[in-house]
GROMACS .gro file of C-alpha atoms in nm:
model
  484
    1MET     CA    1  -0.933   2.428  -2.334
    2THR     CA    2  -0.788   2.206  -2.061
    3THR     CA    3  -0.428   2.280  -1.962
    4PHE     CA    4  -0.239   1.961  -1.883
    5PRO     CA    5   0.047   1.960  -1.631
    6GLY     CA    6   0.281   1.769  -1.866
    7ALA     CA    7   0.526   1.993  -2.057
    8THR     CA    8   0.870   1.990  -2.212
    9GLY     CA    9   1.164   2.167  -2.052
   10LEU     CA   10   1.537   2.154  -1.986
   11VAL     CA   11   1.622   1.829  -1.807
   12PHE     CA   12   1.968   1.815  -1.652
   13ASN     CA   13   2.171   1.505  -1.721
   14GLU     CA   14   2.466   1.352  -1.539
   15PRO     CA   15   2.683   1.040  -1.577
   16PRO     CA   16   2.681   0.762  -1.316
   17LEU     CA   17   2.837   0.875  -0.986
   18TRP     CA   18   3.125   0.630  -1.028
   19GLU     CA   19   3.225   0.815  -1.345
   20MET     CA   20   3.188   1.158  -1.182
   21GLY     CA   21   3.390   1.078  -0.872
   22LYS     CA   22   3.762   1.163  -0.831
   23PRO     CA   23   3.996   1.040  -0.555
   24GLY     CA   24   4.020   1.289  -0.272
   25ARG     CA   25   3.687   1.465  -0.319
   26CYS     CA   26   3.486   1.464   0.001
   27ALA     CA   27   3.151   1.596   0.123
   28ALA     CA   28   3.157   1.450   0.473
   29ASP     CA   29   3.129   1.687   0.769
   30LEU     CA   30   3.190   1.475   1.076
   31PRO     CA   31   3.147   1.611   1.431
   32ARG     CA   32   3.457   1.673   1.644
   33ARG     CA   33   3.596   1.346   1.778
   34ASP     CA   34   3.574   1.315   2.157
   35VAL     CA   35   3.744   0.974   2.188
   36GLU     CA   36   4.092   0.857   2.097
   37ARG     CA   37   4.144   0.721   1.746
   38ARG     CA   38   4.178   0.342   1.742
   39GLN     CA   39   4.291   0.117   1.462
   40ILE     CA   40   4.029  -0.142   1.365
   41ASP     CA   41   4.146  -0.500   1.407
   42ASN     CA   42   4.225  -0.635   1.061
   43ALA     CA   43   4.057  -0.960   1.159
   44VAL     CA   44   3.716  -0.789   1.163
   45ALA     CA   45   3.778  -0.535   0.885
   46GLY     CA   46   3.698  -0.614   0.523
   47ASP     CA   47   3.751  -0.438   0.193
   48PRO     CA   48   3.613  -0.081   0.189
   49PRO     CA   49   3.285  -0.033  -0.001
   50ASP     CA   50   3.305   0.087  -0.361
   51PHE     CA   51   3.166   0.435  -0.297
   52PRO     CA   52   3.234   0.718  -0.543
   53GLU     CA   53   3.424   1.016  -0.397
   54LEU     CA   54   3.231   1.338  -0.462
   55SER     CA   55   3.229   1.700  -0.348
   56GLU     CA   56   2.937   1.861  -0.165
   57PRO     CA   57   2.809   2.054  -0.473
   58GLU     CA   58   2.812   1.732  -0.674
   59ILE     CA   59   2.614   1.553  -0.403
   60VAL     CA   60   2.358   1.835  -0.371
   61ARG     CA   61   2.310   1.858  -0.748
   62HIS     CA   62   2.282   1.482  -0.777
   63TYR     CA   63   1.994   1.458  -0.530
   64THR     CA   64   1.826   1.770  -0.667
   65ARG     CA   65   1.833   1.615  -1.015
   66LEU     CA   66   1.699   1.287  -0.882
   67SER     CA   67   1.402   1.472  -0.730
   68GLN     CA   68   1.335   1.638  -1.067
   69TRP     CA   69   1.355   1.312  -1.259
   70ASN     CA   70   1.113   1.139  -1.026
   71PHE     CA   71   0.736   1.162  -0.998
   72GLY     CA   72   0.557   1.154  -0.664
   73VAL     CA   73   0.226   1.250  -0.511
   74ASP     CA   74   0.382   1.590  -0.436
   75SER     CA   75   0.437   1.633  -0.812
   76GLY     CA   76   0.091   1.550  -0.940
   77MET     CA   77  -0.201   1.307  -0.951
   78TYR     CA   78  -0.090   0.949  -0.886
   79PRO     CA   79  -0.398   0.732  -0.961
   80LEU     CA   80  -0.231   0.399  -0.892
   81GLY     CA   81  -0.518   0.155  -0.833
   82SER     CA   82  -0.509  -0.053  -0.514
   83CYS     CA   83  -0.233   0.170  -0.373
   84THR     CA   84  -0.423   0.471  -0.229
   85MET     CA   85  -0.160   0.729  -0.321
   86LYS     CA   86  -0.321   1.012  -0.125
   87TYR     CA   87  -0.161   1.341  -0.022
   88ASN     CA   88   0.033   1.330   0.306
   89PRO     CA   89  -0.018   1.641   0.524
   90LYS     CA   90   0.321   1.791   0.604
   91LEU     CA   91   0.213   1.860   0.961
   92HIS     CA   92   0.250   1.487   1.028
   93GLU     CA   93   0.614   1.499   0.920
   94LYS     CA   94   0.674   1.775   1.173
   95LEU     CA   95   0.512   1.575   1.453
   96ALA     CA   96   0.705   1.257   1.368
   97ALA     CA   97   1.028   1.459   1.379
   98PHE     CA   98   0.973   1.580   1.738
   99ARG     CA   99   1.293   1.502   1.926
  100GLY     CA  100   1.103   1.310   2.192
  101PHE     CA  101   0.988   1.067   1.923
  102ALA     CA  102   1.266   1.076   1.663
  103GLU     CA  103   1.552   1.046   1.913
  104LEU     CA  104   1.392   0.794   2.146
  105HIS     CA  105   1.622   0.490   2.167
  106PRO     CA  106   1.438   0.160   2.118
  107LEU     CA  107   1.618   0.015   2.422
  108SER     CA  108   1.499   0.295   2.651
  109PRO     CA  109   1.316   0.160   2.957
  110ASP     CA  110   0.938   0.187   2.971
  111SER     CA  111   0.967   0.457   3.239
  112LEU     CA  112   1.142   0.688   2.988
  113SER     CA  113   0.912   0.597   2.696
  114GLN     CA  114   0.569   0.682   2.838
  115GLY     CA  115   0.478   0.932   2.564
  116ALA     CA  116   0.560   0.692   2.281
  117LEU     CA  117   0.381   0.402   2.453
  118LYS     CA  118   0.075   0.619   2.509
  119VAL     CA  119   0.066   0.709   2.138
  120MET     CA  120   0.080   0.339   2.047
  121SER     CA  121  -0.188   0.247   2.302
  122GLU     CA  122  -0.420   0.524   2.180
  123LEU     CA  123  -0.362   0.430   1.815
  124GLU     CA  124  -0.454   0.069   1.891
  125ARG     CA  125  -0.774   0.187   2.060
  126LEU     CA  126  -0.865   0.418   1.770
  127LEU     CA  127  -0.805   0.148   1.505
  128ALA     CA  128  -1.021  -0.094   1.704
  129GLU     CA  129  -1.300   0.164   1.719
  130ILE     CA  130  -1.276   0.244   1.345
  131THR     CA  131  -1.282  -0.122   1.239
  132GLY     CA  132  -1.525  -0.259   1.497
  133MET     CA  133  -1.267  -0.509   1.623
  134GLN     CA  134  -1.167  -0.576   1.987
  135ALA     CA  135  -0.784  -0.581   1.993
  136VAL     CA  136  -0.495  -0.455   1.778
  137SER     CA  137  -0.123  -0.515   1.732
  138LEU     CA  138   0.080  -0.246   1.555
  139GLN     CA  139   0.386  -0.467   1.513
  140PRO     CA  140   0.368  -0.590   1.146
  141ALA     CA  141   0.589  -0.365   0.934
  142ALA     CA  142   0.398  -0.389   0.605
  143GLY     CA  143   0.071  -0.508   0.456
  144ALA     CA  144   0.216  -0.842   0.347
  145GLN     CA  145   0.355  -0.900   0.697
  146GLY     CA  146   0.010  -0.815   0.835
  147GLU     CA  147  -0.132  -1.086   0.607
  148LEU     CA  148   0.127  -1.331   0.733
  149ALA     CA  149   0.047  -1.237   1.093
  150GLY     CA  150  -0.322  -1.298   1.025
  151MET     CA  151  -0.249  -1.642   0.885
  152LEU     CA  152  -0.022  -1.724   1.180
  153LEU     CA  153  -0.304  -1.628   1.417
  154ILE     CA  154  -0.551  -1.853   1.237
  155HIS     CA  155  -0.295  -2.137   1.243
  156ALA     CA  156  -0.235  -2.086   1.618
  157TYR     CA  157  -0.611  -2.074   1.685
  158HIS     CA  158  -0.676  -2.409   1.518
  159LYS     CA  159  -0.368  -2.563   1.682
  160LYS     CA  160  -0.492  -2.452   2.025
  161LYS     CA  161  -0.820  -2.627   1.952
  162CYS     CA  162  -0.625  -2.943   1.856
  163GLY     CA  163  -0.752  -2.916   1.501
  164ARG     CA  164  -0.518  -2.952   1.206
  165ARG     CA  165  -0.647  -2.783   0.894
  166THR     CA  166  -0.469  -2.773   0.561
  167LYS     CA  167  -0.647  -2.535   0.323
  168ILE     CA  168  -0.740  -2.167   0.283
  169ILE     CA  169  -1.000  -2.033   0.038
  170ILE     CA  170  -0.870  -1.741  -0.170
  171PRO     CA  171  -1.101  -1.567  -0.422
  172ASP     CA  172  -0.967  -1.457  -0.762
  173THR     CA  173  -1.036  -1.096  -0.660
  174ALA     CA  174  -0.803  -1.108  -0.356
  175HIS     CA  175  -0.470  -0.928  -0.345
  176GLY     CA  176  -0.188  -1.115  -0.514
  177THR     CA  177   0.016  -1.163  -0.196
  178ASN     CA  178  -0.262  -1.357  -0.018
  179PRO     CA  179  -0.178  -1.704  -0.161
  180ALA     CA  180   0.190  -1.659  -0.067
  181SER     CA  181   0.103  -1.564   0.292
  182ALA     CA  182  -0.120  -1.871   0.324
  183ALA     CA  183   0.142  -2.101   0.171
  184LEU     CA  184   0.410  -1.972   0.412
  185CYS     CA  185   0.192  -2.105   0.695
  186GLY     CA  186   0.164  -2.446   0.532
  187TYR     CA  187  -0.184  -2.397   0.388
  188GLU     CA  188  -0.289  -2.499   0.038
  189PRO     CA  189  -0.459  -2.200  -0.131
  190ILE     CA  190  -0.796  -2.301  -0.279
  191PRO     CA  191  -0.892  -2.056  -0.556
  192VAL     CA  192  -1.258  -1.952  -0.593
  193LYS     CA  193  -1.390  -1.754  -0.889
  194SER     CA  194  -1.604  -1.443  -0.851
  195ASN     CA  195  -1.946  -1.441  -1.020
  196GLU     CA  196  -2.072  -1.244  -1.322
  197ASN     CA  197  -2.106  -0.932  -1.103
  198GLY     CA  198  -1.741  -0.943  -0.993
  199ILE     CA  199  -1.817  -1.050  -0.634
  200LEU     CA  200  -1.830  -1.378  -0.441
  201SER     CA  201  -2.136  -1.603  -0.440
  202PRO     CA  202  -2.225  -1.774  -0.111
  203GLU     CA  203  -2.290  -2.091  -0.309
  204SER     CA  204  -1.930  -2.109  -0.436
  205ILE     CA  205  -1.793  -2.065  -0.083
  206ALA     CA  206  -2.029  -2.330   0.056
  207GLU     CA  207  -1.904  -2.570  -0.211
  208ALA     CA  208  -1.536  -2.502  -0.130
  209MET     CA  209  -1.566  -2.497   0.250
  210ASP     CA  210  -1.510  -2.820   0.443
  211ASP     CA  211  -1.372  -2.932   0.781
  212GLN     CA  212  -1.014  -2.927   0.646
  213THR     CA  213  -1.038  -2.561   0.547
  214ALA     CA  214  -0.897  -2.320   0.805
  215GLY     CA  215  -1.081  -2.018   0.667
  216ILE     CA  216  -1.102  -1.765   0.387
  217MET     CA  217  -0.882  -1.469   0.287
  218VAL     CA  218  -1.118  -1.213   0.140
  219THR     CA  219  -1.025  -0.867   0.015
  220ASN     CA  220  -1.312  -0.624   0.079
  221PRO     CA  221  -1.366  -0.405  -0.118
  222ASN     CA  222  -1.212  -0.648  -0.363
  223THR     CA  223  -0.951  -0.577  -0.629
  224LEU     CA  224  -1.222  -0.492  -0.884
  225GLY     CA  225  -1.318  -0.202  -0.656
  226LEU     CA  226  -1.647  -0.375  -0.565
  227PHE     CA  227  -1.790  -0.437  -0.220
  228GLU     CA  228  -1.850  -0.802  -0.130
  229GLU     CA  229  -2.225  -0.773  -0.071
  230HIS     CA  230  -2.264  -1.128   0.065
  231ILE     CA  231  -1.981  -1.109   0.318
  232LYS     CA  232  -2.208  -1.170   0.622
  233GLN     CA  233  -2.360  -1.479   0.463
  234ILE     CA  234  -2.016  -1.600   0.354
  235ALA     CA  235  -1.880  -1.551   0.708
  236GLU     CA  236  -2.168  -1.757   0.850
  237ILE     CA  237  -2.089  -2.041   0.606
  238VAL     CA  238  -1.720  -2.038   0.704
  239HIS     CA  239  -1.794  -2.019   1.078
  240ARG     CA  240  -2.044  -2.307   1.063
  241LYS     CA  241  -1.760  -2.531   0.942
  242GLY     CA  242  -1.527  -2.410   1.217
  243GLY     CA  243  -1.325  -2.179   0.990
  244LEU     CA  244  -1.220  -1.816   1.038
  245VAL     CA  245  -1.256  -1.510   0.816
  246TYR     CA  246  -0.947  -1.306   0.734
  247CYS     CA  247  -1.004  -0.972   0.559
  248ASP     CA  248  -0.734  -0.797   0.361
  249GLY     CA  249  -0.799  -0.437   0.467
  250ALA     CA  250  -0.568  -0.271   0.216
  251ASN     CA  251  -0.877  -0.109   0.057
  252MET     CA  252  -1.017   0.036   0.381
  253ASN     CA  253  -1.002   0.387   0.235
  254ALA     CA  254  -1.340   0.308   0.075
  255VAL     CA  255  -1.524   0.207   0.392
  256MET     CA  256  -1.349   0.385   0.680
  257GLY     CA  257  -1.602   0.479   0.947
  258ILE     CA  258  -1.881   0.319   0.742
  259VAL     CA  259  -1.829  -0.059   0.766
  260ARG     CA  260  -1.745  -0.216   1.104
  261MET     CA  261  -1.564  -0.531   0.998
  262GLY     CA  262  -1.609  -0.706   1.331
  263GLU     CA  263  -1.987  -0.681   1.295
  264ILE     CA  264  -2.003  -0.840   0.950
  265GLY     CA  265  -1.820  -1.159   1.052
  266VAL     CA  266  -1.453  -1.075   1.000
  267ASP     CA  267  -1.229  -1.241   1.264
  268VAL     CA  268  -0.894  -1.085   1.172
  269LEU     CA  269  -0.818  -0.781   0.958
  270HIS     CA  270  -0.495  -0.616   0.852
  271LEU     CA  271  -0.466  -0.245   0.774
  272ASN     CA  272  -0.209  -0.050   0.577
  273LEU     CA  273  -0.136   0.263   0.780
  274HIS     CA  274   0.084   0.379   0.490
  275LYS     CA  275  -0.219   0.385   0.258
  276THR     CA  276  -0.545   0.447   0.444
  277PHE     CA  277  -0.407   0.671   0.716
  278SER     CA  278  -0.198   0.900   0.496
  279THR     CA  279   0.153   0.812   0.610
  280PRO     CA  280   0.413   0.808   0.327
  281HIS     CA  281   0.361   0.531   0.077
  282GLY     CA  282   0.584   0.415  -0.204
  283GLY     CA  283   0.954   0.382  -0.264
  284GLY     CA  284   0.975   0.059  -0.069
  285GLY     CA  285   0.872   0.174   0.274
  286PRO     CA  286   0.872   0.205   0.561
  287GLY     CA  287   0.519   0.090   0.618
  288ALA     CA  288   0.300  -0.050   0.891
  289GLY     CA  289   0.043  -0.328   0.864
  290PRO     CA  290  -0.139  -0.355   1.200
  291ILE     CA  291  -0.371  -0.648   1.258
  292CYS     CA  292  -0.708  -0.609   1.427
  293VAL     CA  293  -0.885  -0.910   1.579
  294ARG     CA  294  -1.200  -1.010   1.757
  295LYS     CA  295  -1.179  -1.125   2.119
  296HIS     CA  296  -1.125  -1.496   2.052
  297LEU     CA  297  -0.801  -1.425   1.860
  298GLU     CA  298  -0.656  -1.169   2.103
  299PRO     CA  299  -0.446  -1.424   2.301
  300PHE     CA  300  -0.250  -1.505   1.983
  301LEU     CA  301  -0.144  -1.148   1.892
  302PRO     CA  302   0.232  -1.082   1.850
  303VAL     CA  303   0.439  -0.979   2.152
  304PRO     CA  304   0.543  -0.752   2.303
  305ARG     CA  305   0.209  -0.577   2.352
  306VAL     CA  306   0.143  -0.237   2.501
  307VAL     CA  307  -0.039  -0.268   2.833
  308GLU     CA  308  -0.172   0.003   3.065
  309ARG     CA  309  -0.170  -0.036   3.441
  310LYS     CA  310  -0.295   0.247   3.664
  311GLY     CA  311  -0.214   0.514   3.408
  312SER     CA  312   0.135   0.384   3.321
  313TYR     CA  313   0.227   0.206   3.000
  314ALA     CA  314   0.463  -0.087   2.947
  315LEU     CA  315   0.561  -0.347   2.688
  316SER     CA  316   0.467  -0.698   2.798
  317SER     CA  317   0.551  -1.039   2.653
  318ASP     CA  318   0.348  -1.228   2.913
  319PHE     CA  319   0.103  -1.380   2.666
  320PRO     CA  320   0.172  -1.757   2.652
  321ASP     CA  321  -0.043  -1.826   2.343
  322SER     CA  322   0.116  -1.546   2.135
  323ILE     CA  323   0.256  -1.627   1.791
  324GLY     CA  324   0.572  -1.449   1.908
  325LYS     CA  325   0.769  -1.158   1.776
  326LEU     CA  326   0.736  -1.038   1.415
  327HIS     CA  327   0.968  -0.740   1.402
  328SER     CA  328   1.270  -0.596   1.577
  329PHE     CA  329   1.160  -0.387   1.874
  330TYR     CA  330   0.801  -0.278   1.803
  331GLY     CA  331   0.768  -0.189   1.434
  332ASN     CA  332   0.804   0.138   1.241
  333PHE     CA  333   0.716   0.381   1.516
  334SER     CA  334   0.731   0.707   1.315
  335ILE     CA  335   0.462   0.572   1.082
  336MET     CA  336   0.242   0.514   1.387
  337VAL     CA  337   0.291   0.877   1.497
  338ARG     CA  338   0.177   1.001   1.155
  339ALA     CA  339  -0.131   0.773   1.153
  340HIS     CA  340  -0.223   0.879   1.507
  341ALA     CA  341  -0.198   1.246   1.407
  342TYR     CA  342  -0.405   1.183   1.092
  343ILE     CA  343  -0.689   1.014   1.281
  344LEU     CA  344  -0.701   1.282   1.552
  345SER     CA  345  -0.689   1.568   1.301
  346MET     CA  346  -0.964   1.416   1.084
  347GLY     CA  347  -1.190   1.308   1.369
  348ALA     CA  348  -1.547   1.243   1.251
  349ASP     CA  349  -1.444   1.346   0.899
  350LEU     CA  350  -1.279   1.006   0.848
  351LYS     CA  351  -1.617   0.889   0.719
  352ARG     CA  352  -1.620   1.186   0.480
  353VAL     CA  353  -1.278   1.074   0.350
  354SER     CA  354  -1.424   0.743   0.234
  355GLU     CA  355  -1.735   0.908   0.091
  356LEU     CA  356  -1.525   1.143  -0.123
  357ALA     CA  357  -1.287   0.865  -0.232
  358VAL     CA  358  -1.586   0.662  -0.355
  359LEU     CA  359  -1.749   0.965  -0.517
  360ASN     CA  360  -1.432   1.053  -0.709
  361ALA     CA  361  -1.388   0.697  -0.838
  362ASN     CA  362  -1.750   0.676  -0.955
  363TYR     CA  363  -1.718   1.018  -1.123
  364ILE     CA  364  -1.420   0.892  -1.326
  365LYS     CA  365  -1.601   0.566  -1.401
  366GLU     CA  366  -1.900   0.748  -1.547
  367ARG     CA  367  -1.694   1.008  -1.741
  368LEU     CA  368  -1.459   0.751  -1.899
  369LYS     CA  369  -1.723   0.485  -1.962
  370GLY     CA  370  -1.746   0.451  -2.338
  371THR     CA  371  -1.399   0.596  -2.392
  372LEU     CA  372  -1.256   0.286  -2.223
  373HIS     CA  373  -1.424  -0.049  -2.182
  374LEU     CA  374  -1.571  -0.082  -1.833
  375ALA     CA  375  -1.518  -0.433  -1.700
  376TYR     CA  376  -1.816  -0.430  -1.460
  377ASP     CA  377  -2.077  -0.161  -1.523
  378ARG     CA  378  -2.203  -0.110  -1.169
  379PRO     CA  379  -2.133   0.133  -0.884
  380CYS     CA  380  -1.776   0.095  -0.760
  381MET     CA  381  -1.605   0.179  -0.434
  382HIS     CA  382  -1.275   0.374  -0.423
  383GLU     CA  383  -1.138   0.254  -0.758
  384CYS     CA  384  -1.269   0.156  -1.099
  385VAL     CA  385  -1.136  -0.100  -1.348
  386PHE     CA  386  -1.135  -0.047  -1.726
  387SER     CA  387  -0.959  -0.237  -2.005
  388ASP     CA  388  -0.812  -0.178  -2.352
  389LYS     CA  389  -1.084  -0.381  -2.525
  390LEU     CA  390  -1.208  -0.082  -2.731
  391GLN     CA  391  -0.855   0.008  -2.849
  392LYS     CA  392  -0.746  -0.341  -2.955
  393LYS     CA  393  -0.883  -0.287  -3.306
  394HIS     CA  394  -0.616  -0.015  -3.344
  395LYS     CA  395  -0.352  -0.251  -3.202
  396VAL     CA  396  -0.304  -0.017  -2.909
  397THR     CA  397  -0.257  -0.174  -2.566
  398THR     CA  398  -0.314  -0.071  -2.207
  399LEU     CA  399   0.062  -0.015  -2.171
  400ASP     CA  400   0.070   0.216  -2.476
  401MET     CA  401  -0.210   0.435  -2.338
  402VAL     CA  402  -0.075   0.473  -1.986
  403LYS     CA  403   0.275   0.551  -2.116
  404ARG     CA  404   0.119   0.830  -2.322
  405LEU     CA  405  -0.054   0.963  -2.007
  406ILE     CA  406   0.292   1.043  -1.873
  407ASP     CA  407   0.337   1.298  -2.154
  408TYR     CA  408   0.025   1.475  -2.023
  409GLY     CA  409   0.173   1.493  -1.672
  410PHE     CA  410  -0.008   1.207  -1.498
  411HIS     CA  411   0.138   0.898  -1.334
  412PRO     CA  412  -0.002   0.582  -1.499
  413PRO     CA  413  -0.276   0.389  -1.318
  414THR     CA  414  -0.217   0.028  -1.215
  415VAL     CA  415  -0.215  -0.191  -1.525
  416TYR     CA  416  -0.278  -0.559  -1.597
  417PHE     CA  417  -0.417  -0.608  -1.246
  418PRO     CA  418  -0.650  -0.756  -1.131
  419LEU     CA  419  -0.576  -1.059  -1.345
  420VAL     CA  420  -0.946  -1.139  -1.389
  421VAL     CA  421  -0.975  -0.846  -1.635
  422ASP     CA  422  -0.771  -0.880  -1.954
  423GLY     CA  423  -0.571  -0.562  -2.019
  424ALA     CA  424  -0.690  -0.408  -1.690
  425ILE     CA  425  -0.654  -0.036  -1.613
  426MET     CA  426  -0.722   0.022  -1.244
  427ILE     CA  427  -0.774   0.386  -1.144
  428GLU     CA  428  -0.786   0.508  -0.782
  429PRO     CA  429  -0.808   0.889  -0.754
  430THR     CA  430  -0.837   0.904  -0.369
  431GLU     CA  431  -1.021   1.180  -0.188
  432THR     CA  432  -0.736   1.431  -0.195
  433GLU     CA  433  -0.755   1.533  -0.564
  434SER     CA  434  -0.964   1.836  -0.663
  435LYS     CA  435  -1.239   1.818  -0.927
  436GLU     CA  436  -1.023   2.034  -1.155
  437THR     CA  437  -0.735   1.786  -1.138
  438ILE     CA  438  -0.965   1.487  -1.189
  439ASP     CA  439  -1.129   1.659  -1.487
  440ALA     CA  440  -0.787   1.726  -1.641
  441PHE     CA  441  -0.696   1.356  -1.594
  442ILE     CA  442  -1.020   1.249  -1.762
  443GLU     CA  443  -0.963   1.486  -2.054
  444ALA     CA  444  -0.607   1.357  -2.091
  445PHE     CA  445  -0.730   0.997  -2.110
  446LYS     CA  446  -0.997   1.093  -2.364
  447THR     CA  447  -0.732   1.265  -2.576
  448VAL     CA  448  -0.513   0.956  -2.556
  449ALA     CA  449  -0.808   0.743  -2.672
  450VAL     CA  450  -0.853   0.969  -2.976
  451GLU     CA  451  -0.480   0.942  -3.049
  452ALA     CA  452  -0.510   0.565  -3.027
  453GLU     CA  453  -0.747   0.581  -3.320
  454GLN     CA  454  -0.574   0.851  -3.527
  455TYR     CA  455  -0.203   0.823  -3.436
  456PRO     CA  456  -0.149   0.475  -3.289
  457ASP     CA  457   0.227   0.480  -3.360
  458GLN     CA  458   0.263   0.788  -3.138
  459LEU     CA  459   0.127   0.587  -2.847
  460ARG     CA  460   0.349   0.289  -2.918
  461ARG     CA  461   0.654   0.519  -2.889
  462ALA     CA  462   0.531   0.700  -2.576
  463PRO     CA  463   0.641   0.858  -2.353
  464GLY     CA  464   0.810   1.127  -2.561
  465ARG     CA  465   0.864   1.410  -2.311
  466THR     CA  466   1.044   1.224  -2.034
  467LYS     CA  467   1.417   1.203  -1.964
  468VAL     CA  468   1.416   0.845  -2.092
  469ARG     CA  469   1.181   0.691  -2.347
  470ARG     CA  470   1.007   0.354  -2.353
  471LEU     CA  471   1.211   0.105  -2.152
  472ASP     CA  472   1.260  -0.262  -2.218
  473GLU     CA  473   1.065  -0.364  -1.909
  474THR     CA  474   1.132  -0.735  -1.953
  475SER     CA  475   1.510  -0.686  -1.952
  476ALA     CA  476   1.484  -0.439  -1.664
  477ALA     CA  477   1.298  -0.697  -1.457
  478ARG     CA  478   1.513  -0.996  -1.547
  479HIS     CA  479   1.853  -0.828  -1.559
  480PRO     CA  480   1.837  -0.534  -1.313
  481CYS     CA  481   2.151  -0.319  -1.292
  482LEU     CA  482   2.165  -0.188  -0.936
  483GLY     CA  483   2.534  -0.094  -0.907
  484GLY     CA  484   2.783   0.134  -1.072
   0.00000   0.00000   0.00000
C-alpha cells in the first residue's frame, strides 16, 4: 500500500502580529554605535511605520510557524506546470554567500570586482554555448523582463533598418505574458491558433505574416508541453518577410543541451535562470531572465555589458545602438552565481537533466491517461496537460481535485492553463523527483479520481487537513488584505 506524505498533526496557531505586540517589547540587537547621535530633521521625517512591537521569542516562533504553514520544494513534490519547480542544491547557497560575492558593493570599481565580472562573463559564454546563440546579456531581472528586452531589441533592429512595423504574431500556446510584452513596445499582438496536434502549422504563420509584422513570439516547447516540430520552416517564413523570431525559453528544461536554438532559426531567446538552472524560484523572486541573441542583434543588447580586455574584465556602456539600461546596476547577481555553479557542477549531464525531465513527464502521462482526460495523446516534453472532462459527469472540477491532492501531501499542479484546454491540469514533475515520489503522486491522483466518483462532496470541501480550508479565491484576488 502506498504511503502518502500528507497527514494530520498539531498545527500551531497565532493571532495577527498587531494583536500580539505590546509597547516596549523589542527584538532588535543593533551593533555598538561608532558615530554621534543626531536628531533627524523634522522636515524630512514622516510618521513612523505601523510595526508591531514583539520580543525575540515571539519573532522566532512566528517565522518558525510560517515555515510550517507553507509548502515549498523542500517540503515535497511541487508539480507546478510551466514553472519547473526543481530541487535547488544547497551547495549553491553556500557559494552565493561567499563574502567576496555577497558583500561586494555594486559601486565598487571594476579593478576590485574582477572575480564577480569573470563569473558573469563565463556565465554569458556558457549560456551562449548551451543555446547555440552568439551573445548574451544577464541584465533582465525576470522572465517577463527578458521578454520585454527581446521585444525592445526587435523594435530597435527594425528602427535601425528604417522600417516601421506594427504587429507581432503570438500563438495561442505562448506564455500569457507575451502579448503584454509586445503591446508595451507598441506592437499589436496577432493571435494564431495551434492545429489539431497542439502545435503551429507553417500555413497559418504564412497567412498571418506580412511586411508590417515585426516577427513572432513562439514558446518552444509550447505551453501544452509539445515541441514545435515546424519551427525551422516557420522561421524561414518569418525571415523571408523581413521579420525576426523571438523564442520564450521558459521551458528550456526540456531541451537543454539537445536543441541549439540559434541553429533552428531563433534570433532572440530569453531564459529563466530561476527555473532551468536551479536557482530559487517562487515567492516573487528574485529571478534572472537573460537574453541570448544571434550576431545581428548583438549591437542592441542592454548596457552595461561585461567586456574582457587582455585578461581583465570591465563594464562598458560604449555600445551606441544599445536599447539602454534595464535594471539598476547589473541585475540579480547572486542568482547568476547559483546558475554558474549549477552549470559547472552538472557539466555534460545538463543534457541528461532534460532527458530525465521529459522521461518523468511522459511516465506520468501514460500512468494517468484514462484516469484523467489527456488533451493531446502524443509524446510530450517536460510537462503533460490533462483536463477534468472525465469527472464532469460527477460535477467535480479541476479545482476540486487539486485541492484534494493537498490532503495527500502534494502541491497542486498548474490549473486552468493553458487556456486552449478547458479545465486544464498541467503537471511538470522535473528531473529531480525520484520514481518512488512520482509513483506516490500518481497513486494519490488515482485515489482522488475514485473519490470524485464515490464521494464527490468530499472533494468539493477539500482540503480538509490544512490549517485553513477552501478559500474564497475570488474575494482573495479582488479584495486582498495585506496589512494588519
